[in-house]
Amino acid sequence: MNFNSASNTDRSLELYVFGENHFEKFHLRSIAELKEKLHPEKKCWLNIHKRNDSTIFHEICQHFEIHPVAFDDIDNLQQRPKLEDFDNFILIVSKMLYTRSDIDQLEVEQVSIAFNKHLIITFQENEYDIFDPIRIRLENPNGKMRKLATDYFVYTLLDTIIDQYYIILELISDQIEKLEDDIISQDKKIELADIYRQRKTLQEIKKNIWPTRELVSAWRKSDSSFVTKKTTPFVNDLYENTVEIIENLEMQRESITTLVEIFMTNISLKQNEVMKTLTIIATIFIPLTFIAGVYGMNFEYMPELGWKYGYVTSWIFFIIVSLVMAIYFKRKKWF
């Protein structure tokens, strides 16, 4: 089989060959190198990402005889999380969530996992991932990852991905609490868009966690020879984690709804304060307007119009009336 090697310099095939008493790791540049390092009696984890080479997924799938339907699922980065059982492997499509700075910069990356009795292949969009703890655990000769079957290794990958959902939800919870404090204290100006940004993040999580629960449920029911009984308790725990995340997600969605209500109530209160202030000002000016209107009629026989101190007296009267009304409103605690 001829493979295009023009982009080999851009490739990074991360390979781990391991067993209970064996461990090796390699960073390869071509499938030819990969052939030399694979061990038929050992378990292997091959981690690849597209990076600058869009053909690498296709070449790997061809090399390991992965079904064309499965390749379409792997290559389509807008795929829903799901599990598919084929004759020579099981395919899991999942969504990995992470944030490199803050929760407003949520990253969603598709991670596809194909595995059988001796091989695990992870297909990633980008070079960045959250699997460093797994790499460290894999070096431990006494760990379960080295002793148990490949399905346990796949469980640890999915468990790491799902644990990240907890972290993202915790960050959102902190943001919601901060927004609530800022809205109530009014120390910082909060826009409705700040709240809906958190809601959008929750919708993104919901879009991925529900099919992930279905994925894990399908794994629990699978009768494939690549799924062992020893891993069943761990998969059950994984399913319970997805249910817990969904419950937590619904709680956060309710918190967002409550936050919107608080925000709108706060806006209404501010508007009421403005209207009350304008009403008080208008009320104070009612008697002043009345007096000015009476003496503005310019009838010929109005005794006060010819009075020497009429103008000054009018201003004194205006000021006294305004002060009396202002003091009255203040005692009534209208402002």
Short mmCIF file of C-alpha atoms in Angstrom, two decimals:
data_model
loop_
_atom_site.label_atom_id
_atom_site.label_comp_id
_atom_site.label_asym_id
_atom_site.label_seq_id
_atom_site.Cartn_x
_atom_site.Cartn_y
_atom_site.Cartn_z
CA MET A 1 0.00 0.00 0.00
CA ASN A 2 1.42 3.36 -1.02
CA PHE A 3 1.07 6.26 1.40
CA ASN A 4 1.74 9.89 0.68
CA SER A 5 4.75 10.91 2.77
CA ALA A 6 4.85 14.54 1.69
CA SER A 7 3.54 15.72 5.01
CA ASN A 8 5.42 13.30 7.28
CA THR A 9 7.38 16.17 8.81
CA ASP A 10 4.09 17.58 10.10
CA ARG A 11 2.95 14.32 11.62
CA SER A 12 3.13 13.12 15.16
CA LEU A 13 1.99 9.56 15.80
CA GLU A 14 2.11 8.99 19.53
CA LEU A 15 2.45 5.26 20.24
CA TYR A 16 2.52 3.44 23.57
CA VAL A 17 3.26 -0.28 23.63
CA PHE A 18 2.55 -1.79 27.02
CA GLY A 19 1.76 -4.87 29.05
CA GLU A 20 1.90 -5.89 32.67
CA ASN A 21 5.71 -6.04 32.57
CA HIS A 22 6.39 -4.01 29.46
CA PHE A 23 6.24 -0.32 28.54
CA GLU A 24 7.55 1.66 25.58
CA LYS A 25 6.58 5.00 24.08
CA PHE A 26 7.39 6.41 20.67
CA HIS A 27 6.77 9.59 18.67
CA LEU A 28 6.66 8.49 15.05
CA ARG A 29 6.49 10.36 11.75
CA SER A 30 5.20 7.75 9.32
CA ILE A 31 3.10 4.62 9.09
CA ALA A 32 6.22 2.73 7.99
CA GLU A 33 7.74 3.48 11.40
CA LEU A 34 4.48 2.47 13.04
CA LYS A 35 4.55 -0.98 11.44
CA GLU A 36 7.95 -1.65 12.95
CA LYS A 37 6.91 -0.71 16.48
CA LEU A 38 3.57 -2.54 16.77
CA HIS A 39 3.70 -5.72 18.86
CA PRO A 40 1.07 -8.41 18.17
CA GLU A 41 1.19 -9.75 21.74
CA LYS A 42 1.20 -6.41 23.54
CA LYS A 43 -1.46 -3.76 23.97
CA CYS A 44 -0.89 -0.58 21.96
CA TRP A 45 -2.30 2.92 22.24
CA LEU A 46 -1.93 5.03 19.12
CA ASN A 47 -2.85 8.70 19.52
CA ILE A 48 -3.04 10.84 16.38
CA HIS A 49 -4.36 14.27 15.45
CA LYS A 50 -4.98 15.99 12.14
CA ARG A 51 -2.77 18.99 12.78
CA ASN A 52 -1.53 20.05 9.30
CA ASP A 53 -2.24 16.70 7.62
CA SER A 54 -5.87 16.07 6.68
CA THR A 55 -5.12 12.62 5.17
CA ILE A 56 -3.69 10.95 8.26
CA PHE A 57 -7.06 9.67 9.53
CA HIS A 58 -7.81 8.03 6.19
CA GLU A 59 -4.40 6.36 5.97
CA ILE A 60 -4.59 5.01 9.52
CA CYS A 61 -8.10 3.66 8.92
CA GLN A 62 -6.94 1.97 5.73
CA HIS A 63 -3.92 0.47 7.43
CA PHE A 64 -5.94 -1.05 10.28
CA GLU A 65 -8.87 -2.02 8.02
CA ILE A 66 -11.35 0.21 9.80
CA HIS A 67 -14.73 0.16 8.08
CA PRO A 68 -15.43 3.07 5.67
CA VAL A 69 -18.62 3.90 7.60
CA ALA A 70 -16.53 4.24 10.76
CA PHE A 71 -14.03 6.42 8.91
CA ASP A 72 -16.86 8.77 7.87
CA ASP A 73 -17.85 9.08 11.54
CA ILE A 74 -14.24 9.73 12.55
CA ASP A 75 -13.59 12.25 9.79
CA ASN A 76 -16.88 14.12 10.29
CA LEU A 77 -15.96 16.40 13.18
CA GLN A 78 -19.61 17.44 13.68
CA GLN A 79 -20.66 13.93 14.65
CA ARG A 80 -22.81 13.22 17.72
CA PRO A 81 -21.28 11.14 20.53
CA LYS A 82 -22.12 7.49 19.91
CA LEU A 83 -20.89 3.89 20.03
CA GLU A 84 -20.81 1.52 17.05
CA ASP A 85 -19.90 -2.16 17.17
CA PHE A 86 -18.03 -3.58 14.17
CA ASP A 87 -16.57 -7.05 13.56
CA ASN A 88 -12.94 -6.15 14.16
CA PHE A 89 -13.26 -3.19 16.56
CA ILE A 90 -15.58 -0.94 18.54
CA LEU A 91 -15.84 2.75 17.63
CA ILE A 92 -16.67 5.43 20.21
CA VAL A 93 -17.19 9.05 19.15
CA SER A 94 -17.02 11.52 22.04
CA LYS A 95 -16.76 15.25 22.64
CA MET A 96 -13.94 16.60 24.79
CA LEU A 97 -14.54 19.94 26.52
CA TYR A 98 -11.80 22.12 27.92
CA THR A 99 -10.87 25.74 28.43
CA ARG A 100 -7.40 27.20 28.10
CA SER A 101 -8.11 30.57 29.73
CA ASP A 102 -11.61 31.21 31.08
CA ILE A 103 -15.05 29.68 30.74
CA ASP A 104 -16.00 32.18 28.02
CA GLN A 105 -13.46 30.45 25.75
CA LEU A 106 -14.89 26.93 25.86
CA GLU A 107 -13.28 24.52 23.39
CA VAL A 108 -15.19 21.50 22.04
CA GLU A 109 -13.12 18.86 20.29
CA GLN A 110 -14.20 15.54 18.84
CA VAL A 111 -12.25 12.52 20.04
CA SER A 112 -12.94 9.20 18.31
CA ILE A 113 -11.73 5.96 19.89
CA ALA A 114 -11.41 2.70 17.95
CA PHE A 115 -10.34 -0.37 19.92
CA ASN A 116 -10.18 -4.14 19.84
CA LYS A 117 -8.38 -6.76 21.93
CA HIS A 118 -4.84 -5.40 21.43
CA LEU A 119 -5.15 -1.91 19.96
CA ILE A 120 -6.59 1.46 21.00
CA ILE A 121 -6.54 4.33 18.49
CA THR A 122 -7.58 7.86 19.47
CA PHE A 123 -8.32 10.30 16.66
CA GLN A 124 -8.15 13.96 17.76
CA GLU A 125 -8.76 17.23 15.97
CA ASN A 126 -5.92 19.14 17.65
CA GLU A 127 -2.64 18.43 19.32
CA TYR A 128 -3.82 19.73 22.68
CA ASP A 129 -5.67 17.23 24.92
CA ILE A 130 -6.43 16.39 28.55
CA PHE A 131 -4.86 12.93 28.63
CA ASP A 132 -1.61 13.73 30.45
CA PRO A 133 -2.83 12.02 33.68
CA ILE A 134 -3.43 8.84 31.64
CA ARG A 135 0.06 9.00 30.17
CA ILE A 136 1.48 9.24 33.69
CA ARG A 137 -0.68 6.37 35.00
CA LEU A 138 0.33 4.22 32.05
CA GLU A 139 3.96 4.32 33.20
CA ASN A 140 3.00 2.74 36.53
CA PRO A 141 3.69 -1.03 36.23
CA ASN A 142 1.30 -1.82 39.08
CA GLY A 143 -1.65 0.09 37.65
CA LYS A 144 -4.83 -1.46 36.28
CA MET A 145 -4.24 0.09 32.89
CA ARG A 146 -1.27 -2.19 32.37
CA LYS A 147 -2.99 -5.30 33.76
CA LEU A 148 -6.56 -5.17 32.49
CA ALA A 149 -7.89 -5.38 28.94
CA THR A 150 -8.05 -2.58 26.39
CA ASP A 151 -11.68 -1.78 27.24
CA TYR A 152 -10.52 -0.66 30.71
CA PHE A 153 -8.03 1.68 29.02
CA VAL A 154 -10.86 3.09 26.89
CA TYR A 155 -12.88 3.51 30.08
CA THR A 156 -10.09 5.68 31.55
CA LEU A 157 -10.08 7.83 28.40
CA LEU A 158 -13.83 8.38 28.56
CA ASP A 159 -13.72 8.89 32.31
CA THR A 160 -11.14 11.66 31.83
CA ILE A 161 -13.29 13.29 29.15
CA ILE A 162 -16.43 13.12 31.30
CA ASP A 163 -14.60 14.37 34.41
CA GLN A 164 -13.83 17.50 32.42
CA TYR A 165 -17.57 18.17 32.22
CA TYR A 166 -17.59 18.41 36.03
CA ILE A 167 -14.77 20.95 35.92
CA ILE A 168 -16.55 23.06 33.27
CA LEU A 169 -19.81 22.97 35.25
CA GLU A 170 -17.96 24.04 38.40
CA LEU A 171 -16.49 27.00 36.53
CA ILE A 172 -19.94 27.95 35.27
CA SER A 173 -21.34 27.65 38.81
CA ASP A 174 -18.66 30.05 40.05
CA GLN A 175 -19.47 32.47 37.24
CA ILE A 176 -23.20 32.34 38.02
CA GLU A 177 -22.56 33.06 41.71
CA LYS A 178 -20.30 35.98 40.79
CA LEU A 179 -22.90 37.38 38.39
CA GLU A 180 -25.60 37.05 41.06
CA ASP A 181 -23.44 38.90 43.61
CA ASP A 182 -22.67 41.67 41.10
CA ILE A 183 -26.34 42.06 40.16
CA ILE A 184 -27.53 42.26 43.76
CA SER A 185 -24.69 44.46 45.03
CA GLN A 186 -24.72 46.62 41.86
CA ASP A 187 -20.96 47.09 42.28
CA LYS A 188 -20.36 46.19 38.66
CA LYS A 189 -22.45 46.79 35.57
CA ILE A 190 -23.80 43.49 34.27
CA GLU A 191 -25.31 43.06 30.83
CA LEU A 192 -27.95 40.48 29.93
CA ALA A 193 -25.48 39.13 27.37
CA ASP A 194 -23.14 38.11 30.24
CA ILE A 195 -25.87 35.84 31.60
CA TYR A 196 -26.88 34.42 28.24
CA ARG A 197 -23.25 33.62 27.51
CA GLN A 198 -23.31 31.17 30.43
CA ARG A 199 -26.62 29.80 29.22
CA LYS A 200 -25.13 29.17 25.78
CA THR A 201 -22.25 27.24 27.37
CA LEU A 202 -24.73 25.08 29.29
CA GLN A 203 -26.60 24.39 26.04
CA GLU A 204 -23.34 23.26 24.45
CA ILE A 205 -22.72 20.87 27.34
CA LYS A 206 -26.28 19.55 27.19
CA LYS A 207 -25.96 18.94 23.46
CA ASN A 208 -23.00 16.64 24.13
CA ILE A 209 -23.72 15.00 27.50
CA TRP A 210 -27.11 13.52 26.58
CA PRO A 211 -25.79 11.47 23.65
CA THR A 212 -22.75 10.61 25.80
CA ARG A 213 -25.11 8.99 28.30
CA GLU A 214 -26.67 7.00 25.44
CA LEU A 215 -23.15 6.03 24.34
CA VAL A 216 -22.26 4.64 27.77
CA SER A 217 -25.62 2.89 28.00
CA ALA A 218 -24.92 1.17 24.66
CA TRP A 219 -21.52 0.09 26.01
CA ARG A 220 -23.19 -1.48 29.06
CA LYS A 221 -25.47 -3.50 26.77
CA SER A 222 -22.77 -4.50 24.27
CA ASP A 223 -22.07 -8.21 23.84
CA SER A 224 -18.86 -7.63 21.87
CA SER A 225 -15.90 -9.88 22.60
CA PHE A 226 -13.82 -6.71 23.13
CA VAL A 227 -15.88 -5.82 26.23
CA THR A 228 -14.85 -7.75 29.37
CA LYS A 229 -16.82 -8.39 32.56
CA LYS A 230 -14.06 -6.91 34.73
CA THR A 231 -14.71 -3.49 33.22
CA THR A 232 -18.50 -3.62 33.74
CA PRO A 233 -18.47 -1.99 37.24
CA PHE A 234 -16.36 0.88 35.89
CA VAL A 235 -18.68 1.42 32.93
CA ASN A 236 -21.67 1.42 35.30
CA ASP A 237 -19.92 4.09 37.35
CA LEU A 238 -19.32 6.06 34.16
CA TYR A 239 -23.03 5.90 33.39
CA GLU A 240 -23.89 7.19 36.86
CA ASN A 241 -21.46 10.07 36.32
CA THR A 242 -23.25 11.09 33.12
CA VAL A 243 -26.60 11.02 34.94
CA GLU A 244 -25.14 13.15 37.74
CA ILE A 245 -23.75 15.65 35.23
CA ILE A 246 -27.18 15.92 33.56
CA GLU A 247 -28.81 16.57 36.96
CA ASN A 248 -26.14 19.16 37.76
CA LEU A 249 -26.68 20.71 34.35
CA GLU A 250 -30.41 21.09 34.97
CA MET A 251 -29.68 22.76 38.32
CA GLN A 252 -27.35 25.22 36.61
CA ARG A 253 -29.98 25.94 33.96
CA GLU A 254 -32.49 26.72 36.71
CA SER A 255 -29.90 29.00 38.31
CA ILE A 256 -29.51 30.83 35.01
CA THR A 257 -33.31 31.23 34.76
CA THR A 258 -33.38 32.61 38.31
CA LEU A 259 -30.49 34.92 37.48
CA VAL A 260 -32.37 36.31 34.48
CA GLU A 261 -35.41 36.92 36.69
CA ILE A 262 -33.24 38.73 39.28
CA PHE A 263 -31.65 40.79 36.51
CA MET A 264 -35.03 41.79 35.03
CA THR A 265 -36.43 42.55 38.49
CA ASN A 266 -33.40 44.72 39.19
CA ILE A 267 -33.94 46.58 35.92
CA SER A 268 -37.61 47.12 36.84
CA LEU A 269 -36.62 48.45 40.27
CA LYS A 270 -34.19 50.88 38.68
CA GLN A 271 -36.88 52.04 36.26
CA ASN A 272 -39.31 52.47 39.15
CA GLU A 273 -36.72 54.58 40.98
CA VAL A 274 -36.33 56.79 37.93
CA MET A 275 -40.09 57.11 37.51
CA LYS A 276 -40.51 57.93 41.21
CA THR A 277 -37.89 60.67 40.98
CA LEU A 278 -39.51 62.15 37.88
CA THR A 279 -42.95 61.95 39.52
CA ILE A 280 -41.71 63.80 42.63
CA ILE A 281 -40.16 66.52 40.48
CA ALA A 282 -43.36 66.82 38.43
CA THR A 283 -45.48 66.95 41.63
CA ILE A 284 -43.36 69.76 43.07
CA PHE A 285 -43.80 71.76 39.87
CA ILE A 286 -47.60 71.38 39.77
CA PRO A 287 -48.40 74.22 42.27
CA LEU A 288 -45.58 76.34 40.82
CA THR A 289 -47.00 75.91 37.34
CA PHE A 290 -50.47 76.74 38.62
CA ILE A 291 -49.32 80.02 40.22
CA ALA A 292 -47.23 80.96 37.18
CA GLY A 293 -50.23 80.21 34.98
CA VAL A 294 -52.58 82.36 37.02
CA TYR A 295 -50.31 85.39 36.94
CA GLY A 296 -49.42 84.77 33.35
CA MET A 297 -52.97 85.43 32.14
CA ASN A 298 -52.25 89.19 31.94
CA PHE A 299 -55.74 90.43 32.88
CA GLU A 300 -55.90 94.21 33.06
CA TYR A 301 -57.15 94.32 36.65
CA MET A 302 -54.80 92.04 38.66
CA PRO A 303 -53.62 93.98 41.75
CA GLU A 304 -50.41 91.98 42.25
CA LEU A 305 -49.14 92.67 38.76
CA GLY A 306 -48.37 96.25 39.63
CA TRP A 307 -46.89 95.51 43.04
CA LYS A 308 -43.26 96.59 43.45
CA TYR A 309 -42.20 93.38 45.25
CA GLY A 310 -44.41 90.99 43.28
CA TYR A 311 -41.57 89.31 41.35
CA VAL A 312 -39.35 88.72 44.40
CA THR A 313 -42.32 87.56 46.45
CA SER A 314 -43.23 85.05 43.73
CA TRP A 315 -39.76 83.51 43.85
CA ILE A 316 -39.79 83.35 47.63
CA PHE A 317 -43.16 81.63 47.46
CA PHE A 318 -41.91 79.17 44.82
CA ILE A 319 -38.90 78.27 46.93
CA ILE A 320 -40.94 77.85 50.12
CA VAL A 321 -43.53 75.63 48.40
CA SER A 322 -40.79 73.51 46.80
CA LEU A 323 -38.95 73.06 50.12
CA VAL A 324 -42.13 72.22 52.04
CA MET A 325 -43.12 69.58 49.50
CA ALA A 326 -39.59 68.13 49.35
CA ILE A 327 -39.47 67.86 53.16
CA TYR A 328 -42.90 66.24 53.20
CA PHE A 329 -41.88 63.64 50.58
CA LYS A 330 -38.64 62.96 52.44
CA ARG A 331 -40.49 62.30 55.72
CA LYS A 332 -42.80 59.95 53.85
CA LYS A 333 -39.61 58.20 52.59
CA TRP A 334 -40.67 58.56 49.01
CA PHE A 335 -37.04 59.24 48.10
#
